[in-house]
PDB file of C-alpha atoms and ligand atoms in Angstrom:
ATOM      1  CA  MET A 206     148.116 123.070  97.230  1.00 91.00           C
ATOM      2  CA  THR A 207     144.394 123.381  96.704  1.00 97.00           C
ATOM      3  CA  THR A 208     142.907 120.590  94.725  1.00 97.00           C
ATOM      4  CA  ALA A 209     139.391 121.143  93.508  1.00 98.00           C
ATOM      5  CA  ILE A 210     136.467 118.189  93.137  1.00 97.00           C
ATOM      6  CA  VAL A 211     134.024 118.686  90.915  1.00 97.00           C
ATOM      7  CA  SER A 212     130.961 116.329  90.249  1.00 94.00           C
ATOM      8  CA  ALA A 213     127.970 117.295  87.768  1.00 90.00           C
ATOM      9  CA  MET A 214     124.992 116.476  89.806  1.00 88.00           C
ATOM     10  CA  HIS A 215     124.228 116.171  93.739  1.00 86.00           C
ATOM     11  CA  GLU A 216     124.277 112.682  93.787  1.00 83.00           C
ATOM     12  CA  GLU A 217     127.887 111.994  92.462  1.00 83.00           C
ATOM     13  CA  LEU A 218     129.106 114.390  95.239  1.00 86.00           C
ATOM     14  CA  ALA A 219     126.721 114.003  98.097  1.00 87.00           C
ATOM     15  CA  ALA A 220     128.754 111.407 100.375  1.00 86.00           C
ATOM     16  CA  LEU A 221     131.999 113.392  99.868  1.00 86.00           C
ATOM     17  CA  LEU A 222     130.589 116.629 101.052  1.00 87.00           C
ATOM     18  CA  SER A 223     129.281 115.000 104.369  1.00 87.00           C
ATOM     19  CA  LEU A 224     132.919 114.098 104.959  1.00 86.00           C
ATOM     20  CA  MET A 225     134.245 117.774 104.822  1.00 86.00           C
ATOM     21  CA  PRO A 226     134.268 118.757 108.584  1.00 78.00           C
ATOM     22  CA  ASP A 227     134.525 122.357 108.422  1.00 83.00           C
ATOM     23  CA  GLU A 228     133.195 123.387 104.955  1.00 85.00           C
ATOM     24  CA  ALA A 229     132.650 126.986 104.394  1.00 92.00           C
ATOM     25  CA  ARG A 230     129.996 127.815 101.631  1.00 92.00           C
ATOM     26  CA  GLN A 231     130.928 130.555  99.112  1.00 95.00           C
ATOM     27  CA  VAL A 232     128.175 131.401  96.223  1.00 96.00           C
ATOM     28  CA  ALA A 233     130.046 132.562  92.952  1.00 96.00           C
ATOM     29  CA  ALA A 234     128.602 132.452  89.365  1.00 96.00           C
ATOM     30  CA  GLY A 235     125.144 131.278  90.864  1.00 94.00           C
ATOM     31  CA  ARG A 236     126.951 128.033  92.229  1.00 93.00           C
ATOM     32  CA  GLU A 237     127.600 127.000  95.699  1.00 92.00           C
ATOM     33  CA  PHE A 238     131.702 126.047  96.433  1.00 95.00           C
ATOM     34  CA  TRP A 239     132.394 124.374  99.468  1.00 95.00           C
ATOM     35  CA  VAL A 240     135.727 125.724 100.665  1.00 95.00           C
ATOM     36  CA  GLY A 241     137.529 123.119 103.482  1.00 95.00           C
ATOM     37  CA  HIS A 242     139.465 119.966 104.287  1.00 93.00           C
ATOM     38  CA  LEU A 243     139.286 116.684 103.373  1.00 93.00           C
ATOM     39  CA  HIS A 244     141.532 113.961 104.537  1.00 90.00           C
ATOM     40  CA  GLY A 245     143.984 116.464 105.731  1.00 90.00           C
ATOM     41  CA  GLN A 246     144.149 118.218 102.420  1.00 93.00           C
ATOM     42  CA  GLU A 247     142.768 121.910 101.383  1.00 95.00           C
ATOM     43  CA  VAL A 248     139.796 121.256  98.985  1.00 96.00           C
ATOM     44  CA  VAL A 249     137.189 123.175  97.234  1.00 97.00           C
ATOM     45  CA  ALA A 250     134.115 121.015  96.361  1.00 96.00           C
ATOM     46  CA  VAL A 251     131.642 122.242  93.785  1.00 96.00           C
ATOM     47  CA  LEU A 252     128.446 121.028  91.697  1.00 95.00           C
ATOM     48  CA  SER A 253     129.153 121.963  87.925  1.00 95.00           C
ATOM     49  CA  ARG A 254     125.797 121.228  86.736  1.00 94.00           C
ATOM     50  CA  ILE A 255     125.298 119.561  83.476  1.00 96.00           C
ATOM     51  CA  GLY A 256     126.973 120.180  80.047  1.00 98.00           C
ATOM     52  CA  LYS A 257     129.825 121.946  78.785  1.00 98.00           C
ATOM     53  CA  VAL A 258     129.211 125.695  79.122  1.00 98.00           C
ATOM     54  CA  ALA A 259     128.297 124.527  82.582  1.00 97.00           C
ATOM     55  CA  ALA A 260     131.458 122.953  83.337  1.00 98.00           C
ATOM     56  CA  ALA A 261     133.638 125.600  81.796  1.00 98.00           C
ATOM     57  CA  THR A 262     132.239 128.373  83.751  1.00 98.00           C
ATOM     58  CA  THR A 263     132.825 126.106  87.065  1.00 98.00           C
ATOM     59  CA  ALA A 264     136.722 125.494  86.225  1.00 98.00           C
ATOM     60  CA  THR A 265     137.001 129.007  85.276  1.00 98.00           C
ATOM     61  CA  VAL A 266     136.147 130.255  88.632  1.00 98.00           C
ATOM     62  CA  LEU A 267     137.742 127.646  90.537  1.00 98.00           C
ATOM     63  CA  ILE A 268     140.855 128.643  88.877  1.00 98.00           C
ATOM     64  CA  GLU A 269     140.440 132.747  88.616  1.00 98.00           C
ATOM     65  CA  ARG A 270     138.459 133.104  92.133  1.00 97.00           C
ATOM     66  CA  PHE A 271     139.539 129.777  94.222  1.00 98.00           C
ATOM     67  CA  ALA A 272     143.310 129.801  92.938  1.00 98.00           C
ATOM     68  CA  VAL A 273     143.104 125.776  92.907  1.00 98.00           C
ATOM     69  CA  LYS A 274     146.184 124.242  91.649  1.00 98.00           C
ATOM     70  CA  ARG A 275     144.687 120.991  90.328  1.00 98.00           C
ATOM     71  CA  ILE A 276     141.061 119.957  89.095  1.00 98.00           C
ATOM     72  CA  VAL A 277     139.484 116.172  89.712  1.00 98.00           C
ATOM     73  CA  PHE A 278     136.091 115.568  88.011  1.00 97.00           C
ATOM     74  CA  THR A 279     134.382 112.468  89.729  1.00 95.00           C
ATOM     75  CA  GLY A 280     131.267 111.317  87.965  1.00 94.00           C
ATOM     76  CA  VAL A 281     129.358 108.676  85.782  1.00 95.00           C
ATOM     77  CA  ALA A 282     129.572 108.114  82.084  1.00 96.00           C
ATOM     78  CA  GLY A 283     127.848 105.908  79.675  1.00 97.00           C
ATOM     79  CA  GLY A 284     130.068 102.965  78.335  1.00 98.00           C
ATOM     80  CA  LEU A 285     130.809 103.053  74.531  1.00 98.00           C
ATOM     81  CA  ALA A 286     133.625 100.660  73.896  1.00 97.00           C
ATOM     82  CA  PRO A 287     132.071  97.109  73.972  1.00 95.00           C
ATOM     83  CA  GLY A 288     134.333  95.927  77.146  1.00 96.00           C
ATOM     84  CA  VAL A 289     133.312  98.652  79.100  1.00 97.00           C
ATOM     85  CA  LYS A 290     130.572  97.522  81.270  1.00 96.00           C
ATOM     86  CA  VAL A 291     127.989  99.148  84.032  1.00 95.00           C
ATOM     87  CA  GLY A 292     129.637  99.575  87.405  1.00 94.00           C
ATOM     88  CA  ASP A 293     133.321  99.643  85.486  1.00 96.00           C
ATOM     89  CA  VAL A 294     135.266 102.855  86.078  1.00 97.00           C
ATOM     90  CA  VAL A 295     137.087 104.878  83.288  1.00 98.00           C
ATOM     91  CA  VAL A 296     140.102 106.978  84.172  1.00 98.00           C
ATOM     92  CA  ALA A 297     140.355 109.664  81.429  1.00 98.00           C
ATOM     93  CA  ASP A 298     143.759 109.674  79.517  1.00 98.00           C
ATOM     94  CA  SER A 299     142.159 112.318  76.845  1.00 98.00           C
ATOM     95  CA  PHE A 300     138.854 114.123  75.964  1.00 98.00           C
ATOM     96  CA  LEU A 301     137.390 114.993  72.884  1.00 98.00           C
ATOM     97  CA  GLN A 302     134.010 116.818  72.165  1.00 98.00           C
ATOM     98  CA  HIS A 303     131.909 114.408  70.204  1.00 98.00           C
ATOM     99  CA  ASP A 304     129.706 117.239  68.889  1.00 98.00           C
ATOM    100  CA  LEU A 305     132.143 119.847  67.758  1.00 98.00           C
ATOM    101  CA  ASP A 306     132.251 120.248  63.675  1.00 98.00           C
ATOM    102  CA  ALA A 307     133.279 123.313  62.216  1.00 98.00           C
ATOM    103  CA  SER A 308     133.671 121.550  59.159  1.00 97.00           C
ATOM    104  CA  PRO A 309     134.849 122.211  56.363  1.00 98.00           C
ATOM    105  CA  ILE A 310     136.461 125.283  57.745  1.00 97.00           C
ATOM    106  CA  PHE A 311     138.428 123.078  59.955  1.00 97.00           C
ATOM    107  CA  PRO A 312     138.831 118.834  60.252  1.00 98.00           C
ATOM    108  CA  LYS A 313     135.660 117.526  61.985  1.00 98.00           C
ATOM    109  CA  TYR A 314     136.046 117.478  66.037  1.00 98.00           C
ATOM    110  CA  GLN A 315     139.170 119.936  66.066  1.00 98.00           C
ATOM    111  CA  VAL A 316     138.709 122.734  68.338  1.00 98.00           C
ATOM    112  CA  PRO A 317     139.008 125.795  66.369  1.00 97.00           C
ATOM    113  CA  LEU A 318     142.637 127.700  66.319  1.00 96.00           C
ATOM    114  CA  TYR A 319     143.854 125.265  68.679  1.00 97.00           C
ATOM    115  CA  GLY A 320     145.056 122.833  66.022  1.00 96.00           C
ATOM    116  CA  VAL A 321     144.051 119.657  68.301  1.00 98.00           C
ATOM    117  CA  ASP A 322     140.792 117.780  68.527  1.00 98.00           C
ATOM    118  CA  ARG A 323     141.736 116.201  72.052  1.00 98.00           C
ATOM    119  CA  PHE A 324     143.088 117.387  75.252  1.00 98.00           C
ATOM    120  CA  PRO A 325     145.359 115.198  77.433  1.00 98.00           C
ATOM    121  CA  ALA A 326     144.437 114.541  81.261  1.00 98.00           C
ATOM    122  CA  ASP A 327     147.178 115.161  83.563  1.00 98.00           C
ATOM    123  CA  PRO A 328     149.478 111.994  83.403  1.00 98.00           C
ATOM    124  CA  GLY A 329     150.681 112.054  87.028  1.00 98.00           C
ATOM    125  CA  LEU A 330     147.014 113.005  88.397  1.00 98.00           C
ATOM    126  CA  SER A 331     145.562 110.409  85.979  1.00 98.00           C
ATOM    127  CA  GLY A 332     147.818 107.449  87.245  1.00 98.00           C
ATOM    128  CA  GLN A 333     147.243 108.447  91.211  1.00 97.00           C
ATOM    129  CA  LEU A 334     143.426 108.207  90.527  1.00 97.00           C
ATOM    130  CA  ALA A 335     143.640 104.961  88.912  1.00 98.00           C
ATOM    131  CA  GLN A 336     145.781 103.778  91.656  1.00 98.00           C
ATOM    132  CA  ALA A 337     143.067 105.290  94.327  1.00 97.00           C
ATOM    133  CA  VAL A 338     140.505 103.385  92.423  1.00 97.00           C
ATOM    134  CA  GLN A 339     142.462 100.265  92.502  1.00 96.00           C
ATOM    135  CA  SER A 340     142.926 100.651  96.188  1.00 96.00           C
ATOM    136  CA  ALA A 341     139.374 101.802  97.302  1.00 96.00           C
ATOM    137  CA  LEU A 342     137.414  99.238  95.118  1.00 96.00           C
ATOM    138  CA  PRO A 343     139.574  96.473  94.622  1.00 96.00           C
ATOM    139  CA  ASP A 344     136.828  94.335  92.594  1.00 95.00           C
ATOM    140  CA  VAL A 345     135.790  96.863  89.950  1.00 96.00           C
ATOM    141  CA  ARG A 346     137.480  96.955  86.502  1.00 97.00           C
ATOM    142  CA  VAL A 347     139.344  99.917  85.819  1.00 97.00           C
ATOM    143  CA  HIS A 348     140.062 101.221  81.943  1.00 98.00           C
ATOM    144  CA  ARG A 349     142.235 104.177  80.996  1.00 98.00           C
ATOM    145  CA  GLY A 350     141.553 105.837  77.561  1.00 98.00           C
ATOM    146  CA  MET A 351     139.604 108.639  75.607  1.00 98.00           C
ATOM    147  CA  VAL A 352     136.550 109.988  77.191  1.00 98.00           C
ATOM    148  CA  VAL A 353     134.102 111.847  74.677  1.00 98.00           C
ATOM    149  CA  SER A 354     132.161 114.756  75.631  1.00 98.00           C
ATOM    150  CA  GLY A 355     129.047 116.638  74.148  1.00 98.00           C
ATOM    151  CA  ASP A 356     125.533 118.368  75.187  1.00 98.00           C
ATOM    152  CA  ARG A 357     123.530 115.430  74.688  1.00 96.00           C
ATOM    153  CA  PHE A 358     122.504 112.456  77.217  1.00 97.00           C
ATOM    154  CA  VAL A 359     123.339 109.670  74.869  1.00 97.00           C
ATOM    155  CA  SER A 360     120.233 107.472  75.316  1.00 96.00           C
ATOM    156  CA  THR A 361     119.616 105.225  71.965  1.00 97.00           C
ATOM    157  CA  THR A 362     121.494 102.500  70.650  1.00 97.00           C
ATOM    158  CA  GLN A 363     121.496 104.080  67.068  1.00 97.00           C
ATOM    159  CA  GLU A 364     123.246 107.291  68.445  1.00 97.00           C
ATOM    160  CA  SER A 365     125.879 104.902  70.596  1.00 98.00           C
ATOM    161  CA  LYS A 366     126.755 102.997  67.540  1.00 97.00           C
ATOM    162  CA  ALA A 367     127.433 105.864  65.495  1.00 98.00           C
ATOM    163  CA  LEU A 368     129.750 107.385  68.059  1.00 98.00           C
ATOM    164  CA  GLN A 369     131.421 104.143  68.609  1.00 98.00           C
ATOM    165  CA  SER A 370     131.944 103.479  64.715  1.00 97.00           C
ATOM    166  CA  ALA A 371     133.101 107.386  64.186  1.00 98.00           C
ATOM    167  CA  LEU A 372     135.268 107.379  67.191  1.00 98.00           C
ATOM    168  CA  PRO A 373     136.350 103.581  67.867  1.00 97.00           C
ATOM    169  CA  ARG A 374     138.731 104.740  70.742  1.00 97.00           C
ATOM    170  CA  ALA A 375     136.363 106.421  72.899  1.00 98.00           C
ATOM    171  CA  LEU A 376     135.727 104.517  75.975  1.00 98.00           C
ATOM    172  CA  ALA A 377     132.818 106.553  77.768  1.00 98.00           C
ATOM    173  CA  VAL A 378     130.587 109.412  76.963  1.00 98.00           C
ATOM    174  CA  GLU A 379     129.559 111.933  79.094  1.00 98.00           C
ATOM    175  CA  MET A 380     128.954 115.991  79.042  1.00 98.00           C
ATOM    176  CA  GLU A 381     131.360 117.855  80.777  1.00 98.00           C
ATOM    177  CA  GLY A 382     135.230 116.530  80.818  1.00 98.00           C
ATOM    178  CA  ALA A 383     136.202 118.182  77.447  1.00 98.00           C
ATOM    179  CA  ALA A 384     135.274 121.558  78.035  1.00 98.00           C
ATOM    180  CA  ILE A 385     137.073 121.371  81.852  1.00 98.00           C
ATOM    181  CA  ALA A 386     140.224 120.202  79.990  1.00 98.00           C
ATOM    182  CA  GLN A 387     139.961 122.841  77.193  1.00 98.00           C
ATOM    183  CA  VAL A 388     139.650 125.350  80.143  1.00 98.00           C
ATOM    184  CA  CYS A 389     142.543 123.634  82.284  1.00 98.00           C
ATOM    185  CA  HIS A 390     144.663 123.736  79.300  1.00 98.00           C
ATOM    186  CA  ASP A 391     144.470 127.279  78.645  1.00 98.00           C
ATOM    187  CA  TYR A 392     145.434 128.008  82.137  1.00 98.00           C
ATOM    188  CA  GLY A 393     148.090 125.495  82.419  1.00 98.00           C
ATOM    189  CA  VAL A 394     146.329 123.473  85.547  1.00 98.00           C
ATOM    190  CA  PRO A 395     146.488 119.807  85.733  1.00 98.00           C
ATOM    191  CA  PHE A 396     143.186 118.004  85.318  1.00 98.00           C
ATOM    192  CA  ALA A 397     142.053 114.310  85.748  1.00 98.00           C
ATOM    193  CA  ALA A 398     138.830 112.528  85.514  1.00 98.00           C
ATOM    194  CA  VAL A 399     137.159 109.218  86.832  1.00 97.00           C
ATOM    195  CA  ARG A 400     134.001 108.238  85.854  1.00 96.00           C
ATOM    196  CA  THR A 401     131.840 105.253  86.826  1.00 95.00           C
ATOM    197  CA  ILE A 402     130.110 103.787  84.286  1.00 95.00           C
ATOM    198  CA  SER A 403     126.280 103.778  84.787  1.00 94.00           C
ATOM    199  CA  ASP A 404     124.748 102.906  81.518  1.00 95.00           C
ATOM    200  CA  ARG A 405     125.580 101.590  78.172  1.00 96.00           C
ATOM    201  CA  ALA A 406     124.549 105.153  76.553  1.00 96.00           C
ATOM    202  CA  ASP A 407     121.719 102.722  74.521  1.00 94.00           C
ATOM    203  CA  ASP A 408     117.939 102.359  74.768  1.00 94.00           C
ATOM    204  CA  ALA A 409     118.136 101.390  78.450  1.00 91.00           C
ATOM    205  CA  ALA A 410     120.387 104.401  79.201  1.00 90.00           C
ATOM    206  CA  HIS A 411     117.834 106.386  81.049  1.00 87.00           C
ATOM    207  CA  GLY A 412     116.500 103.818  83.377  1.00 87.00           C
ATOM    208  CA  ASP A 413     120.264 102.451  84.047  1.00 86.00           C
ATOM    209  CA  PHE A 414     121.562 105.849  84.926  1.00 86.00           C
ATOM    210  CA  ASN A 415     118.553 107.081  87.070  1.00 86.00           C
ATOM    211  CA  ARG A 416     119.146 103.587  89.222  1.00 85.00           C
ATOM    212  CA  PHE A 417     123.053 103.931  89.270  1.00 87.00           C
ATOM    213  CA  ILE A 418     123.004 107.516  90.075  1.00 86.00           C
ATOM    214  CA  ARG A 419     120.900 106.973  93.247  1.00 81.00           C
ATOM    215  CA  GLU A 420     122.451 103.735  94.442  1.00 83.00           C
ATOM    216  CA  VAL A 421     126.176 103.680  93.566  1.00 88.00           C
ATOM    217  CA  ALA A 422     127.374 107.105  92.303  1.00 88.00           C
ATOM    218  CA  SER A 423     127.727 108.965  95.597  1.00 87.00           C
ATOM    219  CA  ARG A 424     129.533 105.976  97.259  1.00 88.00           C
ATOM    220  CA  TYR A 425     131.948 105.353  94.522  1.00 92.00           C
ATOM    221  CA  SER A 426     132.852 108.860  94.411  1.00 92.00           C
ATOM    222  CA  ALA A 427     133.614 109.241  97.807  1.00 92.00           C
ATOM    223  CA  ALA A 428     135.686 105.818  98.017  1.00 94.00           C
ATOM    224  CA  ILE A 429     137.793 106.676  95.103  1.00 95.00           C
ATOM    225  CA  VAL A 430     138.475 110.455  96.159  1.00 95.00           C
ATOM    226  CA  GLY A 431     139.111 109.548  99.646  1.00 94.00           C
ATOM    227  CA  ALA A 432     141.488 107.098  98.548  1.00 96.00           C
ATOM    228  CA  PHE A 433     143.294 109.678  96.090  1.00 96.00           C
ATOM    229  CA  LEU A 434     143.333 112.348  99.040  1.00 95.00           C
ATOM    230  CA  ARG A 435     144.783 110.158 101.537  1.00 93.00           C
ATOM    231  CA  ALA A 436     147.613 109.166  99.155  1.00 93.00           C
ATOM    232  CA  ALA A 437     148.523 112.409  97.626  1.00 81.00           C
TER     233      ALA A 437
HETATM  234  N1  ADE B 765     126.547 110.593  81.614  1.00 87.79           N
HETATM  235  C1  ADE B 765     126.017 109.213  82.368  1.00 87.79           C
HETATM  236  N2  ADE B 765     125.681 108.660  81.049  1.00 87.79           N
HETATM  237  C2  ADE B 765     125.213 109.412  79.951  1.00 87.79           C
HETATM  238  C3  ADE B 765     125.123 109.349  78.795  1.00 87.79           C
HETATM  239  N3  ADE B 765     124.443 108.086  78.407  1.00 87.79           N
HETATM  240  N4  ADE B 765     125.235 110.060  77.594  1.00 87.79           N
HETATM  241  C4  ADE B 765     125.849 111.321  78.262  1.00 87.79           C
HETATM  242  N5  ADE B 765     126.274 111.462  79.416  1.00 87.79           N
HETATM  243  C5  ADE B 765     126.163 110.710  80.203  1.00 87.79           C
END
């Protein structure tokens, strides 16, 4: 049962890769896939790069070439809902593309010809991830709910407020989750995602994001994924 561990950026995965004792590098679709073991589990770790297309390519290669049986994304996101603060963790229960709009042919946000506007995370896998956060980082606040994805780093208070009023159930915004969720839906592969809040997707987002990704993201990812794999 091979588990894929995916992050968008090096800083989100670095500490985890350093814990894989036997990793072998394989290159596919211009990406490095690290195949090996972590806490006794078969793992393929990969950097998707940033954005929905890069994430979808990565998920497709993981499933088609590496035959992974489940995909876990670990990374950072901007907080949207008022109580979702920098340093909190969000475990997604569903994913929506906030920049998808084929109206008036299809309702806004609906994925054309799928008849839905969001894809669920795998409930069992998400529950395991939430438990892993609680056991690895007991002082950290964990939220569970909808995460929205789009090909935009949301870095103005105005855009953040517009997203919050258009999608009041959205807890956090990032740039990959909904794309991987759609690919996993197509293949019937379980998917879950955990995102540490690096910024509030507001006018200060850029500085907060850079500081957080340098100082916290990798440590949190390694602790959460470590606890998840040890319990799995
Ligand atoms: N990932 C982390 N912060 C983000 C933001 N503000 N917008 C999009 N993706 C993010």
